[in-house]
Each structure stands twice: as C-alpha cells, then as structure tokens.
Amino acid sequence: MIKLHDKYFKPYISAEEIDDAVTKMVQDIADDLGDEVPVFIGILNGSFMLVSDFVKKYPKPCEVTFIKLASYEGVKSTEDIQRLIGLTQDLTGRTVVILEDIIDTGNTLHEVHRIFNNEGVKQLLIATLFYKPEAYKKDFKIHYIGKDIPNKFIVGYGLDYDGLGRDLPQVYQLKTTQHMTNLVLFGPPGAGKGTQANFLKEKYNLVHISTGDVFRYNIKNETALGNLAKSYIDKGALVPDQVTIDMLEAEVEKNADAKGFIFDGFPRNETQAEALDKILESKDSKVNAMVALEVEDEVLVKRLLERGKTSGRKDDSDESIIRNRIKVYYNETAILKDYYSAQDKYFGVDGVGNIEDITERLCNTIDKL
Ligand code: IMP
Ligand code: MG
C-alpha cells in the first residue's frame, strides 16, 4: 500500500500486466497500419510512460510527438474549451494515432477531435491504455483499448493524484475502505496493558478487542462460537485456534466502521497471527505494529503482589505463581516477537515509570507508524 497526499492506494495492475496490454496494442495497431508510417501523438502529461514503452515495441518506422491540453487561466469549469500546446507539425494526409493513458468521461477526447478536425489528417485513430466504460459519456469511437477498468480512481504509470504517482511503474487503485491503524498490544502480566489500552483507544479512536473479554462475552451469551469454546474449556482442553480466530473475526466484522483495532491477548501463536493478517487484508488493511510494554521481571512481581493485596486475585498473591505466569508469557510470545520483528513491526516500549510517561512513549511510537 502507498500514501499520496491524504489518500491510500493499493496495488492494482502489475508492471507485467501493463506490459502485456501495451504489447497487445502495439501488435493490433501495427497489423492494421501495415506499411503506413503513422504519427503517434501522446497527450501529456499522463501518456509519457505509455508512449515511451509503446514506440520501443513498435516494429516499424513511425513518428512520435506530444501535445498538451491546458485550461485557459482563470477558467474553472472542466467543460471549457482547452488550449492546445505543442502541435507544430503539418499533419495533412497523415495517419494520426492518439495515445492516451486513460479515457474516463471522454471530455479530453472531445477536445482532441475538435482540434484535429481542422488538420486535414487522413485518419484519426484513438488508442488508450485504460478505459472506464462506466464513466464514458461520449460517442467517439475508441479504436484500441489496452484494458477496461471499473470506474475507480487509479494512479501510476503516468497517472497522477494531484501531481504525485506518475513515476510509479505499476498502477494502484484508490482504497475505498478507510485507512485503519491496527495494533497488537503485548506485555507480560502486570505491565499495564489494560490501563494503556484504555488511553490509546480514546486517543486514536480505536476499538479495543481483548480476547479474554470476547471469550467471556460469547460464553455468557451462549453464542454458537461461545458454546463451542466452552465445550473445550469444560473438558480441560485448549480451545482450537480456528474457534478463537472465528470469534475474533466476528468481533472485527461487528465493527466494520472502526478506524482500527487494538488487539489484546491475540494473536497468541503464528497460526493466529497469519489468520489476523488475512482478516485485515480482506479489509485492505494490515497489522501496523506489535507494541510491547517492556518491564523487568522484578518490577512486575512487585506490582502484581501489590495489586494482589487489594484485588484479592489469588493468582496475584503468590510469588512463585506470578513468576511462572511471567515465564509462560515469554515462552508463548517469543515466537510472535520474531514474527513481527521479521516484518519490522515489533516496537518495544519501556513500561516502567508513571502512567502518563508510558502513554507518551507509546504515542511517540504509534505516531511514527
Ligand atoms: P476524461 O474524463 O476522459 O477527459 O479524462 C480526463 C483526464 O482525467 C485524463 O486524461 C486523466 O488525466 C484524468 N483521469 C481520469 N481518470 C483518472 C484516474 O483514474 N486516475 C488519474 N487520472 C485520471
Ligand atoms: Mg490524460
């Protein structure tokens, strides 16, 4: 995925596919024109890349030139007559092939026809790499089309979004689903995950999905997945990954308009991490970062024992149980640290200090994503 100005674009047409489409156009045009020496005219700026690749492939002698259409200064409407820049050559009696990067509404094509009507050309042929049939509003014949595309905004291979993107060798499509920030929040017991998740979800307008809460909710409300999960728990067995994954996916689907998620307690292993990638990919999104609160064991033990005094939680009052929970955490999550590190998505954040300082450290990391 790429970002141009304020918008996000996803890969849409590969350089190979473009090359195949250009090759096909070249062959069709060369077959039709035989030994006629055509004048290929590219419409700037968008067509520069197409024209370059096109004429390199063209098997016979040809001429190449460019023209540019520019709106008269101060005139706003897109329907306005445009001024022509660059046509200095006598085209009388010549076969002219217009090479366009894209034909959308056909307004530009209308101008092209208006201009070439007075040039006394032998024939005017229109060739476009991309064509949006749903957007085209004119009757002019388009003789050669590289590829039909849906009525969505694209960039790359000459096409721009407000000046950017023309240089890209492949074509990207505007993402219609909004950009999400998805965090996998990690930290050993006592690291302060819950506290920080609450701040982060407010600040970044994210939905906090805690696996523990999701399990409890599904079991309490006796959803199909909840009952299934309970049947394993009651037997003392581990809930299979797929059940957990399905519950998480349902939770993501429930929040279709979310600006992103904080995943807490999920994923727990590589299978789940890969499943999460797929779930987010289907929403044109991804995990942006695994953010891990790093706190030394001794500090954790002290914090949890302190908490145990007031919370009455049994597992917070026995030091050996606490130490074991911390050990289990590191054993379980080492693999995920590797998984996200390999993608440069692991960010360790110092989790010692007062709550506001830790929040600020987390925000510094997240703001850079
Ligand atoms: P028309 O609507 O056929 O006249 O197309 C006008 C111009 O709009 C094209 O030459 C492009 O410069 C631009 N355009 C149309 N669709 C797209 C797109 O999807 N991406 C980038 N530019 C586009
Ligand atoms: Mg154009």
CSV table of C-alpha atoms and ligand atoms in Angstrom, one decimal:
chain,number,residue,atom,x,y,z
A,1,MET,CA,0.0,0.0,0.0
A,2,ILE,CA,1.1,3.6,-0.7
A,3,LYS,CA,0.0,7.0,0.5
A,4,LEU,CA,-0.1,10.0,-1.8
A,5,HIS,CA,-1.1,13.3,-0.1
A,6,ASP,CA,-4.0,12.3,2.1
A,7,LYS,CA,-5.1,9.2,0.3
A,8,TYR,CA,-4.1,5.5,0.3
A,9,PHE,CA,-3.7,3.3,-2.7
A,10,LYS,CA,-3.3,-0.4,-3.1
A,11,PRO,CA,-1.5,-2.3,-5.9
A,12,TYR,CA,-3.9,-3.0,-8.8
A,13,ILE,CA,-2.3,-3.6,-12.1
A,14,SER,CA,1.2,-5.0,-12.1
A,15,ALA,CA,4.0,-3.8,-14.4
A,16,GLU,CA,3.8,-7.2,-16.2
A,17,GLU,CA,0.1,-6.8,-16.9
A,18,ILE,CA,0.7,-3.3,-18.2
A,19,ASP,CA,3.5,-4.6,-20.4
A,20,ASP,CA,1.2,-7.3,-21.8
A,21,ALA,CA,-1.6,-4.8,-22.6
A,22,VAL,CA,0.9,-2.4,-24.3
A,23,THR,CA,2.3,-5.3,-26.4
A,24,LYS,CA,-1.2,-6.2,-27.5
A,25,MET,CA,-2.0,-2.6,-28.5
A,26,VAL,CA,1.2,-2.4,-30.5
A,27,GLN,CA,0.5,-5.6,-32.3
A,28,ASP,CA,-3.1,-4.7,-33.2
A,29,ILE,CA,-2.1,-1.2,-34.4
A,30,ALA,CA,0.9,-2.5,-36.4
A,31,ASP,CA,-1.2,-5.2,-38.0
A,32,ASP,CA,-3.9,-2.6,-39.0
A,33,LEU,CA,-1.5,0.0,-40.3
A,34,GLY,CA,0.8,-2.2,-42.4
A,35,ASP,CA,3.5,-0.1,-44.1
A,36,GLU,CA,1.8,3.2,-43.4
A,37,VAL,CA,4.2,5.4,-41.3
A,38,PRO,CA,1.9,6.7,-38.5
A,39,VAL,CA,2.3,9.8,-36.3
A,40,PHE,CA,1.8,8.7,-32.7
A,41,ILE,CA,0.7,11.6,-30.6
A,42,GLY,CA,0.8,11.4,-26.9
A,43,ILE,CA,-1.4,13.6,-24.7
A,44,LEU,CA,0.7,15.0,-21.9
A,45,ASN,CA,1.3,14.6,-19.1
A,46,GLY,CA,-0.2,11.3,-18.4
A,47,SER,CA,0.8,9.4,-21.5
A,48,PHE,CA,4.6,9.9,-21.4
A,49,MET,CA,5.3,6.5,-19.9
A,50,LEU,CA,2.9,4.6,-22.2
A,51,VAL,CA,4.3,6.4,-25.3
A,52,SER,CA,7.8,5.6,-24.4
A,53,ASP,CA,7.1,1.9,-23.9
A,54,PHE,CA,4.8,1.8,-26.9
A,55,VAL,CA,7.2,3.2,-29.5
A,56,LYS,CA,10.0,1.0,-28.2
A,57,LYS,CA,7.9,-2.0,-29.1
A,58,TYR,CA,6.5,-0.7,-32.4
A,59,PRO,CA,8.0,-2.9,-35.1
A,60,LYS,CA,8.0,-0.4,-38.0
A,61,PRO,CA,9.1,3.2,-38.7
A,62,CYS,CA,6.9,5.8,-37.0
A,63,GLU,CA,6.9,9.4,-35.9
A,64,VAL,CA,6.3,10.4,-32.3
A,65,THR,CA,5.2,13.7,-30.9
A,66,PHE,CA,3.4,15.1,-27.9
A,67,ILE,CA,0.7,17.7,-27.3
A,68,LYS,CA,-0.7,19.1,-24.2
A,69,LEU,CA,-4.1,20.5,-23.4
A,70,ALA,CA,-4.4,23.2,-20.9
A,71,SER,CA,-7.4,25.0,-19.5
A,72,TYR,CA,-7.4,28.8,-20.1
A,73,GLU,CA,-6.2,30.5,-17.0
A,74,GLY,CA,-8.8,31.6,-14.5
A,75,VAL,CA,-11.5,29.4,-16.1
A,76,LYS,CA,-12.7,26.8,-13.7
A,77,SER,CA,-15.2,24.6,-15.5
A,78,THR,CA,-13.9,21.3,-16.8
A,79,GLU,CA,-16.3,21.5,-19.9
A,80,ASP,CA,-14.4,24.6,-21.0
A,81,ILE,CA,-12.6,24.8,-24.3
A,82,GLN,CA,-9.0,24.0,-23.9
A,83,ARG,CA,-5.9,25.5,-25.4
A,84,LEU,CA,-3.5,23.3,-27.3
A,85,ILE,CA,0.2,23.4,-26.8
A,86,GLY,CA,2.8,21.7,-28.9
A,87,LEU,CA,1.2,20.9,-32.3
A,88,THR,CA,3.7,22.5,-34.8
A,89,GLN,CA,3.8,19.7,-37.4
A,90,ASP,CA,1.9,19.6,-40.7
A,91,LEU,CA,-0.4,16.5,-40.4
A,92,THR,CA,-2.1,16.8,-43.7
A,93,GLY,CA,-2.8,13.4,-45.2
A,94,ARG,CA,-1.2,11.6,-42.3
A,95,THR,CA,-2.5,8.7,-40.2
A,96,VAL,CA,-2.5,10.0,-36.7
A,97,VAL,CA,-2.8,7.7,-33.7
A,98,ILE,CA,-3.6,9.4,-30.4
A,99,LEU,CA,-2.0,7.6,-27.5
A,100,GLU,CA,-3.9,8.2,-24.2
A,101,ASP,CA,-3.1,6.9,-20.8
A,102,ILE,CA,-6.7,6.8,-19.8
A,103,ILE,CA,-10.1,7.7,-21.2
A,104,ASP,CA,-12.6,8.5,-18.5
A,105,THR,CA,-15.6,10.7,-19.3
A,106,GLY,CA,-14.3,11.4,-22.8
A,107,ASN,CA,-14.1,15.2,-22.3
A,108,THR,CA,-10.4,15.2,-23.3
A,109,LEU,CA,-11.2,13.1,-26.3
A,110,HIS,CA,-13.9,15.6,-27.4
A,111,GLU,CA,-11.2,18.3,-27.4
A,112,VAL,CA,-8.9,16.1,-29.4
A,113,HIS,CA,-11.5,15.7,-32.0
A,114,ARG,CA,-12.2,19.4,-32.1
A,115,ILE,CA,-8.5,20.1,-32.6
A,116,PHE,CA,-7.8,17.5,-35.3
A,117,ASN,CA,-10.9,18.2,-37.3
A,118,ASN,CA,-9.1,21.1,-38.9
A,119,GLU,CA,-5.8,19.4,-39.5
A,120,GLY,CA,-6.7,17.5,-42.7
A,121,VAL,CA,-5.5,14.2,-41.5
A,122,LYS,CA,-6.1,11.0,-43.5
A,123,GLN,CA,-7.4,9.2,-40.5
A,124,LEU,CA,-7.5,9.8,-36.7
A,125,LEU,CA,-7.3,6.7,-34.6
A,126,ILE,CA,-7.7,6.7,-30.8
A,127,ALA,CA,-5.8,4.3,-28.6
A,128,THR,CA,-6.0,4.3,-24.9
A,129,LEU,CA,-4.2,2.1,-22.4
A,130,PHE,CA,-7.0,2.3,-19.8
A,131,TYR,CA,-10.7,2.8,-20.4
A,132,LYS,CA,-13.5,3.3,-17.9
A,133,PRO,CA,-16.7,2.1,-19.8
A,134,GLU,CA,-19.0,3.1,-16.9
A,135,ALA,CA,-17.7,6.7,-16.9
A,136,TYR,CA,-17.5,7.3,-20.7
A,137,LYS,CA,-20.2,9.7,-21.8
A,138,LYS,CA,-19.3,10.4,-25.5
A,139,ASP,CA,-19.9,8.7,-28.8
A,140,PHE,CA,-16.5,8.9,-30.3
A,141,LYS,CA,-15.1,5.6,-31.4
A,142,ILE,CA,-12.2,4.3,-29.4
A,143,HIS,CA,-10.2,2.1,-31.8
A,144,TYR,CA,-7.7,0.4,-29.5
A,145,ILE,CA,-8.1,-0.3,-25.7
A,146,GLY,CA,-5.4,-1.8,-23.6
A,147,LYS,CA,-7.6,-2.7,-20.6
A,148,ASP,CA,-11.1,-1.9,-19.4
A,149,ILE,CA,-11.2,-0.9,-15.8
A,150,PRO,CA,-14.0,-0.1,-13.3
A,151,ASN,CA,-14.9,3.4,-12.5
A,152,LYS,CA,-12.4,3.8,-9.8
A,153,PHE,CA,-9.5,6.3,-9.4
A,154,ILE,CA,-6.1,4.9,-10.3
A,155,VAL,CA,-2.5,6.2,-10.2
A,156,GLY,CA,0.8,5.2,-11.5
A,157,TYR,CA,2.3,4.6,-15.0
A,158,GLY,CA,1.9,8.2,-15.9
A,159,LEU,CA,-1.4,8.8,-14.0
A,160,ASP,CA,-1.3,11.1,-11.0
A,161,TYR,CA,-3.2,12.1,-8.0
A,162,ASP,CA,-2.7,15.9,-7.6
A,163,GLY,CA,0.8,15.7,-9.1
A,164,LEU,CA,2.0,12.6,-7.4
A,165,GLY,CA,2.3,9.0,-8.5
A,166,ARG,CA,3.1,9.4,-12.2
A,167,ASP,CA,6.5,7.8,-11.7
A,168,LEU,CA,5.2,4.5,-10.4
A,169,PRO,CA,5.9,1.6,-12.7
A,170,GLN,CA,2.7,-0.2,-11.7
A,171,VAL,CA,-0.9,1.0,-11.3
A,172,TYR,CA,-2.5,1.5,-7.9
A,173,GLN,CA,-6.2,1.9,-7.1
A,174,LEU,CA,-7.7,4.3,-4.5
A,175,LYS,CA,-8.7,2.5,-1.4
A,176,THR,CA,-12.3,3.0,-0.7
A,177,THR,CA,-12.3,1.5,2.7
A,178,GLN,CA,-10.8,3.9,5.1
A,179,HIS,CA,-7.3,3.6,6.5
A,180,MET,CA,-7.0,1.7,9.7
A,181,THR,CA,-4.3,1.7,12.4
A,182,ASN,CA,-4.1,-1.8,13.9
A,183,LEU,CA,-2.0,-2.5,16.9
A,184,VAL,CA,-1.2,-5.8,18.6
A,185,LEU,CA,-0.6,-4.8,22.2
A,186,PHE,CA,1.7,-7.0,24.2
A,187,GLY,CA,3.1,-7.1,27.6
A,188,PRO,CA,3.6,-9.5,30.5
A,189,PRO,CA,1.1,-9.7,33.3
A,190,GLY,CA,1.4,-6.5,35.3
A,191,ALA,CA,2.8,-4.5,32.5
A,192,GLY,CA,-0.1,-2.1,32.5
A,193,LYS,CA,-1.7,-3.2,29.2
A,194,GLY,CA,-5.3,-2.7,30.2
A,195,THR,CA,-4.6,0.8,31.5
A,196,GLN,CA,-2.7,1.9,28.4
A,197,ALA,CA,-5.2,0.2,26.0
A,198,ASN,CA,-7.8,2.5,27.5
A,199,PHE,CA,-5.8,5.6,26.8
A,200,LEU,CA,-4.8,4.5,23.3
A,201,LYS,CA,-8.3,3.6,22.2
A,202,GLU,CA,-9.6,7.1,23.3
A,203,LYS,CA,-6.7,9.0,21.7
A,204,TYR,CA,-6.7,7.1,18.4
A,205,ASN,CA,-10.4,6.3,18.2
A,206,LEU,CA,-9.6,2.5,18.1
A,207,VAL,CA,-11.7,-0.5,19.1
A,208,HIS,CA,-10.1,-2.5,21.8
A,209,ILE,CA,-10.5,-6.2,21.4
A,210,SER,CA,-9.4,-8.2,24.4
A,211,THR,CA,-9.5,-11.9,23.8
A,212,GLY,CA,-10.5,-12.5,27.4
A,213,ASP,CA,-13.5,-10.2,27.1
A,214,VAL,CA,-14.5,-11.7,23.8
A,215,PHE,CA,-14.4,-15.2,25.2
A,216,ARG,CA,-16.4,-14.2,28.3
A,217,TYR,CA,-19.0,-12.4,26.2
A,218,ASN,CA,-19.5,-15.3,23.8
A,219,ILE,CA,-19.7,-17.9,26.6
A,220,LYS,CA,-22.1,-15.8,28.7
A,221,ASN,CA,-24.4,-15.0,25.8
A,222,GLU,CA,-24.2,-18.6,24.6
A,223,THR,CA,-23.3,-17.8,21.0
A,224,ALA,CA,-22.6,-20.7,18.7
A,225,LEU,CA,-18.9,-20.0,19.0
A,226,GLY,CA,-19.1,-19.4,22.7
A,227,ASN,CA,-20.8,-22.8,23.3
A,228,LEU,CA,-18.2,-24.4,21.1
A,229,ALA,CA,-15.3,-22.8,23.0
A,230,LYS,CA,-17.0,-23.8,26.3
A,231,SER,CA,-17.2,-27.4,25.3
A,232,TYR,CA,-13.4,-27.5,25.0
A,233,ILE,CA,-12.8,-25.5,28.2
A,234,ASP,CA,-15.1,-27.8,30.2
A,235,LYS,CA,-13.1,-30.8,29.0
A,236,GLY,CA,-10.0,-29.0,30.2
A,237,ALA,CA,-8.8,-28.9,26.6
A,238,LEU,CA,-7.3,-25.9,24.7
A,239,VAL,CA,-9.7,-24.0,22.5
A,240,PRO,CA,-8.7,-24.8,18.9
A,241,ASP,CA,-7.1,-21.8,17.1
A,242,GLN,CA,-9.9,-21.8,14.5
A,243,VAL,CA,-12.6,-21.2,17.1
A,244,THR,CA,-10.6,-18.3,18.6
A,245,ILE,CA,-9.9,-16.9,15.2
A,246,ASP,CA,-13.6,-17.1,14.2
A,247,MET,CA,-14.6,-15.2,17.3
A,248,LEU,CA,-12.0,-12.5,16.7
A,249,GLU,CA,-13.1,-12.2,13.1
A,250,ALA,CA,-16.8,-11.8,14.2
A,251,GLU,CA,-15.7,-9.1,16.5
A,252,VAL,CA,-13.8,-7.3,13.7
A,253,GLU,CA,-16.8,-7.6,11.4
A,254,LYS,CA,-19.1,-6.2,14.1
A,255,ASN,CA,-17.0,-3.0,14.0
A,256,ALA,CA,-16.9,-2.5,10.2
A,257,ASP,CA,-16.5,1.3,10.5
A,258,ALA,CA,-13.7,1.2,13.0
A,259,LYS,CA,-10.6,3.4,12.4
A,260,GLY,CA,-8.5,0.5,13.7
A,261,PHE,CA,-8.2,-2.1,16.4
A,262,ILE,CA,-6.1,-2.7,19.5
A,263,PHE,CA,-5.7,-6.5,19.7
A,264,ASP,CA,-5.0,-7.6,23.3
A,265,GLY,CA,-4.3,-11.2,24.0
A,266,PHE,CA,-4.4,-12.1,20.3
A,267,PRO,CA,-2.7,-13.4,18.4
A,268,ARG,CA,-1.1,-16.0,20.7
A,269,ASN,CA,0.8,-18.0,18.1
A,270,GLU,CA,1.9,-17.9,14.5
A,271,THR,CA,-1.3,-19.6,13.1
A,272,GLN,CA,-3.4,-16.9,14.8
A,273,ALA,CA,-1.0,-14.2,13.6
A,274,GLU,CA,-1.3,-15.4,10.0
A,275,ALA,CA,-5.1,-15.6,10.4
A,276,LEU,CA,-5.2,-12.0,11.6
A,277,ASP,CA,-3.2,-10.9,8.6
A,278,LYS,CA,-5.8,-12.5,6.3
A,279,ILE,CA,-8.7,-10.9,8.2
A,280,LEU,CA,-7.2,-7.5,7.9
A,281,GLU,CA,-6.1,-8.0,4.3
A,282,SER,CA,-9.7,-8.6,3.4
A,283,LYS,CA,-10.3,-5.1,4.7
A,284,ASP,CA,-7.5,-3.6,2.6
A,285,SER,CA,-5.6,-3.3,5.9
A,286,LYS,CA,-2.8,-4.9,8.0
A,287,VAL,CA,-1.2,-5.1,11.4
A,288,ASN,CA,0.8,-1.9,11.7
A,289,ALA,CA,2.7,-2.7,14.8
A,290,MET,CA,3.2,-5.1,17.6
A,291,VAL,CA,3.7,-2.7,20.6
A,292,ALA,CA,5.1,-4.5,23.6
A,293,LEU,CA,5.4,-2.9,27.0
A,294,GLU,CA,8.8,-4.0,28.4
A,295,VAL,CA,9.0,-4.3,32.2
A,296,GLU,CA,11.7,-6.2,34.2
A,297,ASP,CA,10.5,-9.3,36.0
A,298,GLU,CA,11.3,-7.8,39.4
A,299,VAL,CA,9.2,-4.8,38.9
A,300,LEU,CA,6.3,-7.0,37.6
A,301,VAL,CA,6.5,-9.2,40.6
A,302,LYS,CA,6.4,-6.2,42.9
A,303,ARG,CA,3.5,-4.6,41.1
A,304,LEU,CA,1.4,-7.8,41.0
A,305,LEU,CA,2.0,-8.6,44.7
A,306,GLU,CA,0.9,-5.0,45.4
A,307,ARG,CA,-2.2,-5.5,43.3
A,308,GLY,CA,-2.9,-8.8,45.0
A,309,LYS,CA,-3.2,-7.1,48.4
A,310,THR,CA,-6.2,-5.1,47.2
A,311,SER,CA,-7.7,-7.0,44.3
A,312,GLY,CA,-7.9,-10.3,46.2
A,313,ARG,CA,-7.0,-12.1,43.0
A,314,LYS,CA,-5.4,-15.4,44.1
A,315,ASP,CA,-3.0,-15.6,41.2
A,316,ASP,CA,-1.6,-12.2,42.2
A,317,SER,CA,-0.7,-13.1,45.8
A,318,ASP,CA,1.7,-16.0,45.3
A,319,GLU,CA,5.2,-15.0,44.1
A,320,SER,CA,6.0,-18.4,42.5
A,321,ILE,CA,2.7,-18.4,40.6
A,322,ILE,CA,3.5,-14.8,39.4
A,323,ARG,CA,7.0,-15.8,38.3
A,324,ASN,CA,5.6,-18.7,36.4
A,325,ARG,CA,3.0,-16.6,34.7
A,326,ILE,CA,5.7,-14.2,33.5
A,327,LYS,CA,7.8,-17.2,32.3
A,328,VAL,CA,4.8,-18.6,30.4
A,329,TYR,CA,4.2,-15.3,28.8
A,330,TYR,CA,7.7,-15.0,27.4
A,331,ASN,CA,7.7,-18.6,26.2
A,332,GLU,CA,4.4,-18.1,24.4
A,333,THR,CA,5.2,-14.7,22.9
A,334,ALA,CA,8.8,-15.1,21.8
A,335,ILE,CA,7.6,-16.6,18.6
A,336,LEU,CA,5.3,-13.6,17.9
A,337,LYS,CA,8.1,-11.1,18.7
A,338,ASP,CA,10.1,-12.9,16.0
A,339,TYR,CA,7.1,-13.0,13.6
A,340,TYR,CA,6.6,-9.2,13.8
A,341,SER,CA,10.3,-8.3,14.1
A,342,ALA,CA,10.9,-10.1,10.8
A,343,GLN,CA,8.4,-7.6,9.2
A,344,ASP,CA,10.0,-4.6,11.1
A,345,LYS,CA,6.8,-4.3,13.1
A,346,TYR,CA,8.0,-5.0,16.6
A,347,PHE,CA,8.3,-2.0,18.9
A,348,GLY,CA,9.3,-2.4,22.4
A,349,VAL,CA,8.3,0.4,24.7
A,350,ASP,CA,9.7,1.0,28.2
A,351,GLY,CA,6.8,0.2,30.6
A,352,VAL,CA,8.4,1.5,33.8
A,353,GLY,CA,7.6,4.9,35.1
A,354,ASN,CA,4.4,6.8,35.7
A,355,ILE,CA,1.3,6.1,33.6
A,356,GLU,CA,1.4,9.4,31.6
A,357,ASP,CA,5.0,8.9,30.7
A,358,ILE,CA,4.4,5.4,29.4
A,359,THR,CA,1.4,6.6,27.4
A,360,GLU,CA,3.5,9.3,25.9
A,361,ARG,CA,6.2,6.8,24.9
A,362,LEU,CA,3.5,4.6,23.3
A,363,CYS,CA,2.1,7.5,21.4
A,364,ASN,CA,5.5,8.5,20.1
A,365,THR,CA,5.9,5.1,18.6
A,366,ILE,CA,2.3,5.0,17.2
A,367,ASP,CA,2.5,8.5,15.7
A,368,LYS,CA,5.5,7.4,13.6
A,369,LEU,CA,3.7,4.4,12.0
B,1,IMP,P1,-11.6,12.3,-19.4
B,1,IMP,O1,-12.6,12.4,-18.4
B,1,IMP,O2,-11.7,11.1,-20.4
B,1,IMP,O3,-11.5,13.6,-20.2
B,1,IMP,O4,-10.2,12.2,-18.7
B,1,IMP,C1,-9.5,13.3,-18.3
B,1,IMP,C2,-8.3,13.2,-17.6
B,1,IMP,O5,-8.6,12.8,-16.3
B,1,IMP,C3,-7.3,12.0,-18.0
B,1,IMP,O6,-6.5,12.4,-19.1
B,1,IMP,C4,-6.5,11.9,-16.8
B,1,IMP,O7,-5.5,12.9,-16.7
B,1,IMP,C5,-7.6,12.2,-15.7
B,1,IMP,N1,-8.1,10.9,-15.2
B,1,IMP,C6,-9.2,10.3,-15.4
B,1,IMP,N2,-9.3,9.2,-14.6
B,1,IMP,C7,-8.2,9.1,-13.9
B,1,IMP,C8,-7.7,8.2,-12.9
B,1,IMP,O8,-8.3,7.2,-12.5
B,1,IMP,N3,-6.5,8.5,-12.3
B,1,IMP,C9,-5.8,9.6,-12.7
B,1,IMP,N4,-6.2,10.5,-13.6
B,1,IMP,C10,-7.4,10.2,-14.2
B,2,MG,MG,-4.5,12.3,-20.0
